Amino acid sequence: MTAKRSRRDFIKAGAAALGAAPLAALAAEPADAALAALDPASIVARFAALPGDVGFEIRVPAVAGGDDFVAQLQADRRLFCASSLKTFALCEALRQHDAPDVVAQLEQRALILDSSIWSFGSPIYNPPDLYGMVSLRSALEAMILRSDNTATDMVFKAAGVANIRHFIAAAGLARTSVPDSTRALTGYLCGAPNYASLDWEQLLAVAQQPMIHPFLNDVQSLASSAGDFVSYYARALQGEFFAHAQTLQEFRRILTLCDYIYLIPLPLGASAWGKSGNADIEGFHARCFAGGMYSHGRWMYFAFVINWYAQAASDPATVDAWRAAIEQSLAQLQGALGGQRPQLAPPLRAPPTTGSAHRPT
């Protein structure tokens, strides 16, 4: 639980993003006063009560100087974050097509969909029943909307995993790592010596084997920290990694498709962007949700990660408690920014599973 000085080198004020500084200045005093009166400990306590290993950070950049509002717990801890890391593949793919006609480029770039790229956890591309050619834009959308793993491997191949890793390193995200592909991740977890070159038939066979490596490892993993996510989203959502406004618009558009925005759900009346991830096997579970929100003329950036060790194959009670902590905390902040009582959306019960890092079946 800390309150650090404003990191103006990579966070831009919400008023500047709107181009409405005079109006923002009038609203800054009451909003900042409400934030100053909000004790981060009230937010930290919700996450500290959860089981297992928890890392989170929420940051509201200050307007016109002053301090950021920060609530965090173990924000530098490297944890398994599952499909939340697909946002880095999205960002790098868009960077490679960064231009005023970025949408046309993405639509025109055709990718092969067949057994050479099929992977488990693909509710949209549905191997082995779908094959042919699809656009890179469609693959990016499927990767974020339903966390489709076949789409993800298509994007990793098109963008180049070495390029994705170089982008992550250049952005200073030292605790973040991605696998060669989701197919390679499955192969490694299940002990295949040729995990990097498995074909579809070999993948089907390997998936019948017990897992011998943990999800969180230093070879093939989807790992990061809450702090890395907040640092990244605070820059990416403001366009720091793109040269053209059209590319930033496409990046933001695709990130609005993530179903977790609505399954948690995030506060009513806010614009939200993000990517989720999850994993469940007997003895290990993970959830992650990271992104940004814009409400009452102000930006906030967040990342929530939990790895825990319930022996059952699923643990909906912990998932519900984690989701509730997120919803209540972001609504509390939205209320402080707007000078209003937080408005919670109607609760959802037993939402469908989303993400991609489940035990291969």
XYZ file of C-alpha atoms in Angstrom:
361
model
C 0.000 0.000 0.000
C 1.863 3.064 -1.229
C 1.328 6.535 -2.630
C 4.071 7.445 -5.113
C 4.807 10.662 -6.979
C 3.102 11.160 -10.350
C 4.885 9.319 -13.164
C 4.290 12.021 -15.784
C 6.801 10.555 -18.160
C 4.297 7.896 -19.183
C 0.860 8.915 -17.913
C -1.097 11.699 -19.568
C -3.859 13.521 -17.736
C -7.434 12.681 -18.673
C -8.103 16.333 -19.406
C -5.320 16.428 -21.990
C -6.736 13.334 -23.661
C -10.093 15.087 -23.939
C -8.621 18.387 -25.061
C -10.719 20.135 -22.393
C -8.273 21.397 -19.807
C -10.381 24.317 -18.495
C -13.349 22.100 -17.659
C -11.087 19.452 -16.116
C -9.372 22.060 -13.979
C -12.702 23.128 -12.532
C -13.523 19.518 -11.626
C -10.063 18.569 -10.381
C -10.310 20.012 -6.890
C -13.367 18.091 -5.653
C -12.328 14.886 -7.387
C -8.787 15.021 -6.072
C -10.045 15.960 -2.621
C -12.302 12.901 -2.657
C -9.405 10.727 -3.762
C -7.148 12.163 -1.071
C -9.774 11.288 1.498
C -10.036 7.713 0.209
C -7.784 5.409 2.204
C -6.089 2.841 -0.084
C -6.158 0.443 2.877
C -9.910 -0.010 2.370
C -9.166 -1.414 -1.089
C -6.081 -3.400 -0.099
C -8.043 -5.146 2.660
C -10.421 -6.723 0.133
C -7.595 -8.402 -1.762
C -5.503 -9.247 1.302
C -8.419 -11.377 2.525
C -8.283 -13.609 -0.566
C -6.468 -16.974 -0.459
C -3.238 -17.821 -2.246
C -0.864 -15.407 -3.951
C -2.434 -12.066 -4.827
C -0.992 -9.081 -6.650
C -2.881 -5.970 -7.690
C -2.420 -2.314 -8.491
C -4.870 0.497 -9.191
C -3.465 3.848 -10.271
C -5.367 7.103 -10.911
C -2.957 9.647 -12.414
C -2.995 13.084 -10.824
C -4.295 16.066 -12.773
C -2.230 19.273 -12.793
C 0.584 17.875 -10.679
C 0.311 16.374 -7.243
C 0.304 12.693 -6.377
C -1.243 9.757 -8.182
C -3.775 7.767 -6.213
C -2.288 4.297 -5.814
C -3.598 1.193 -4.111
C -1.446 -1.904 -4.457
C -0.500 -5.201 -2.905
C 2.529 -7.218 -4.063
C 2.373 -5.368 -7.365
C 5.899 -6.478 -8.319
C 5.258 -10.175 -7.737
C 5.537 -12.368 -10.838
C 2.456 -14.586 -11.125
C 0.773 -16.744 -13.733
C -1.582 -14.428 -15.646
C -2.793 -16.728 -18.434
C -4.472 -15.120 -21.436
C -4.221 -11.572 -20.091
C -0.820 -11.454 -21.796
C -2.403 -11.717 -25.231
C -2.695 -7.936 -25.114
C 1.045 -7.733 -25.884
C 0.574 -9.755 -29.083
C -2.291 -7.439 -30.043
C -0.158 -4.365 -29.440
C 2.852 -5.644 -31.395
C 0.713 -6.821 -34.336
C -0.854 -3.361 -34.542
C 2.552 -1.686 -34.254
C 3.681 -3.610 -37.328
C 0.739 -2.214 -39.321
C 0.738 1.245 -37.717
C -0.634 3.591 -40.388
C -3.704 5.678 -41.207
C -5.014 2.670 -43.170
C -4.276 0.169 -40.389
C -7.765 -1.365 -40.599
C -7.466 -1.997 -44.333
C -4.042 -3.567 -43.817
C -5.372 -5.906 -41.118
C -8.349 -6.897 -43.277
C -6.172 -7.606 -46.285
C -3.563 -9.720 -44.532
C -4.736 -13.326 -44.893
C -3.701 -16.045 -42.444
C -3.922 -19.808 -42.912
C -6.318 -21.662 -40.608
C -5.616 -25.392 -40.674
C -4.012 -28.216 -38.694
C -0.653 -26.469 -38.757
C -1.985 -23.837 -36.355
C -4.897 -25.451 -34.465
C -4.693 -25.317 -30.679
C -6.859 -26.283 -27.717
C -9.174 -23.709 -26.171
C -10.488 -22.274 -29.459
C -14.237 -21.592 -29.154
C -14.347 -19.482 -32.332
C -11.995 -21.290 -34.740
C -13.082 -24.661 -33.327
C -10.510 -27.221 -34.523
C -10.688 -29.514 -36.395
C -13.985 -28.331 -37.880
C -12.897 -24.984 -39.344
C -10.155 -24.360 -41.864
C -9.407 -21.959 -44.689
C -8.192 -18.348 -44.685
C -9.061 -15.579 -42.232
C -7.925 -11.995 -41.897
C -5.440 -10.856 -39.275
C -8.106 -8.463 -38.002
C -10.513 -11.350 -37.379
C -7.784 -13.302 -35.586
C -7.025 -10.325 -33.320
C -10.704 -9.988 -32.473
C -11.107 -13.703 -31.727
C -7.979 -13.640 -29.537
C -9.452 -10.904 -27.318
C -13.187 -11.569 -27.527
C -13.127 -15.280 -26.626
C -9.412 -15.755 -25.903
C -9.285 -18.191 -28.828
C -5.955 -20.033 -28.711
C -5.847 -20.927 -32.390
C -6.325 -17.239 -33.172
C -3.596 -16.445 -30.657
C -1.103 -18.773 -32.305
C -1.975 -17.265 -35.675
C -1.222 -13.788 -34.297
C 1.998 -14.966 -32.619
C 3.138 -16.466 -35.928
C 2.147 -13.404 -37.978
C 3.744 -10.886 -35.607
C 6.674 -13.129 -34.648
C 7.133 -14.217 -31.047
C 10.654 -12.745 -31.045
C 9.163 -9.371 -31.965
C 6.551 -9.647 -29.212
C 9.265 -10.441 -26.675
C 11.419 -7.585 -27.940
C 8.502 -5.180 -27.518
C 7.922 -6.397 -23.958
C 11.608 -5.944 -23.115
C 11.831 -2.522 -24.765
C 8.828 -1.388 -22.727
C 10.741 -2.286 -19.562
C 8.366 -5.051 -18.480
C 10.994 -7.203 -16.795
C 8.578 -9.575 -15.047
C 6.593 -10.422 -18.174
C 7.133 -13.532 -20.322
C 5.164 -15.211 -23.112
C 5.503 -18.732 -24.583
C 6.451 -19.587 -28.157
C 2.756 -20.377 -28.727
C -0.178 -21.799 -26.808
C 0.528 -25.136 -28.510
C 4.125 -25.032 -27.238
C 2.860 -24.086 -23.774
C 0.599 -27.147 -23.666
C 3.400 -29.377 -24.897
C 5.873 -28.109 -22.335
C 3.449 -28.383 -19.419
C 2.767 -31.992 -20.386
C 6.441 -32.860 -20.769
C 6.840 -33.161 -24.541
C 10.563 -32.901 -25.391
C 9.652 -31.427 -28.812
C 7.124 -28.965 -27.358
C 8.232 -26.211 -29.754
C 7.500 -28.239 -32.901
C 4.427 -30.363 -32.090
C 2.031 -31.033 -34.936
C -1.716 -31.362 -34.348
C -1.746 -35.142 -33.974
C 1.180 -35.015 -31.540
C -0.578 -32.302 -29.554
C -3.673 -34.491 -29.224
C -1.527 -37.331 -27.874
C 0.535 -35.165 -25.528
C -2.585 -33.656 -24.012
C -3.522 -37.081 -22.653
C -0.400 -37.100 -20.511
C -0.289 -35.706 -16.954
C 1.174 -32.266 -16.459
C 4.737 -32.392 -15.165
C 5.637 -28.687 -15.211
C 3.828 -25.916 -13.315
C 2.040 -23.108 -15.147
C 4.427 -20.594 -13.568
C 7.885 -21.444 -14.899
C 10.866 -19.877 -16.675
C 10.642 -21.810 -19.960
C 7.121 -21.584 -21.431
C 4.694 -19.499 -19.417
C 2.255 -16.590 -19.449
C 3.576 -14.656 -16.490
C 3.679 -11.031 -15.408
C 3.103 -8.703 -12.470
C 0.352 -6.224 -11.681
C 2.898 -3.427 -11.850
C 4.025 -4.408 -15.355
C 0.435 -4.422 -16.580
C -0.339 -0.980 -15.128
C 2.860 0.475 -16.569
C 1.986 -0.952 -19.992
C -1.689 0.030 -20.101
C -0.993 3.555 -18.838
C 1.148 4.050 -21.938
C -0.599 1.845 -24.500
C -4.092 3.261 -23.966
C -2.683 6.768 -24.456
C -1.023 5.817 -27.743
C 2.630 5.892 -26.684
C 3.447 2.764 -28.691
C 1.731 3.926 -31.894
C 2.475 6.693 -34.382
C -1.068 7.100 -35.727
C -4.381 7.852 -34.033
C -6.117 5.264 -36.213
C -3.957 2.495 -34.736
C -4.708 3.603 -31.187
C -8.417 3.646 -32.043
C -8.220 0.057 -33.343
C -6.261 -1.049 -30.261
C -8.885 0.442 -27.955
C -11.774 -0.944 -30.037
C -10.535 -4.506 -29.880
C -9.886 -4.308 -26.116
C -13.516 -3.328 -25.503
C -14.519 -6.800 -26.767
C -13.176 -8.681 -23.721
C -16.160 -10.342 -22.034
C -14.730 -9.934 -18.521
C -15.574 -6.236 -18.725
C -19.196 -7.315 -18.507
C -18.856 -10.514 -16.476
C -17.256 -8.913 -13.412
C -18.987 -6.407 -14.151
C -17.184 -3.055 -14.161
C -19.023 0.065 -12.927
C -21.888 1.410 -15.001
C -21.190 4.642 -16.863
C -17.465 4.016 -17.420
C -15.553 3.195 -20.591
C -13.319 0.170 -20.084
C -10.593 -1.688 -21.964
C -8.805 -4.859 -20.887
C -7.952 -8.532 -21.222
C -8.589 -11.402 -18.815
C -7.056 -14.825 -18.283
C -7.681 -17.922 -16.189
C -6.467 -21.437 -15.441
C -7.984 -24.292 -13.432
C -6.596 -27.712 -12.606
C -6.733 -29.743 -9.405
C -4.419 -27.987 -6.975
C -3.846 -24.781 -8.960
C -6.037 -21.929 -10.139
C -5.337 -18.506 -11.623
C -7.288 -15.421 -12.567
C -6.070 -12.146 -14.014
C -7.768 -9.032 -15.333
C -5.868 -5.923 -16.394
C -6.619 -2.793 -18.367
C -7.887 0.744 -17.986
C -11.047 2.696 -17.298
C -12.177 6.256 -18.095
C -14.864 7.906 -15.968
C -15.762 11.469 -14.988
C -12.965 12.872 -17.145
C -10.270 10.792 -15.453
C -8.247 7.712 -16.326
C -7.480 4.845 -14.028
C -5.338 1.789 -14.751
C -5.594 -1.547 -12.986
C -4.337 -5.118 -12.799
C -5.668 -7.870 -10.542
C -3.921 -11.253 -10.334
C -4.550 -14.247 -8.089
C -2.915 -17.704 -8.051
C -4.317 -20.115 -5.473
C -4.136 -23.774 -4.577
C -7.571 -25.277 -3.898
C -7.508 -29.024 -4.512
C -10.844 -29.174 -6.335
C -10.901 -28.794 -10.112
C -12.885 -25.570 -9.698
C -13.394 -23.062 -6.907
C -16.266 -20.722 -7.783
C -16.429 -19.228 -4.275
C -12.922 -17.777 -4.559
C -13.574 -16.589 -8.115
C -16.741 -14.794 -6.954
C -14.879 -13.178 -4.038
C -12.091 -11.985 -6.353
C -14.557 -10.548 -8.856
C -16.482 -8.812 -6.080
C -13.300 -7.207 -4.742
C -12.587 -5.797 -8.214
C -16.108 -4.517 -8.791
C -16.401 -2.907 -5.371
C -12.968 -1.270 -5.561
C -13.416 0.249 -9.017
C -16.927 1.414 -8.157
C -15.558 3.025 -4.987
C -13.017 4.941 -7.046
C -15.558 5.917 -9.685
C -17.790 7.262 -6.948
C -14.935 9.316 -5.505
C -14.114 10.799 -8.895
C -17.741 11.706 -9.553
C -18.653 12.780 -6.036
C -21.404 10.179 -6.063
C -22.297 6.981 -4.285
C -20.901 4.014 -6.234
C -23.368 2.442 -8.665
C -22.914 -1.317 -8.878
C -24.274 -3.244 -11.822
C -26.715 -6.082 -11.095
C -24.774 -9.178 -9.979
C -24.181 -12.021 -12.383
C -24.093 -15.573 -11.119
C -21.997 -18.446 -12.482
C -20.693 -16.657 -15.606
C -19.221 -18.811 -18.354
C -15.551 -19.696 -18.090
C -13.256 -17.451 -20.129
C -9.568 -17.636 -20.838
C -7.259 -20.184 -22.306
C -4.920 -21.788 -19.835
C -7.014 -24.672 -18.532
C -5.606 -28.156 -18.211
C -5.522 -29.512 -21.786
C -8.262 -32.026 -22.489
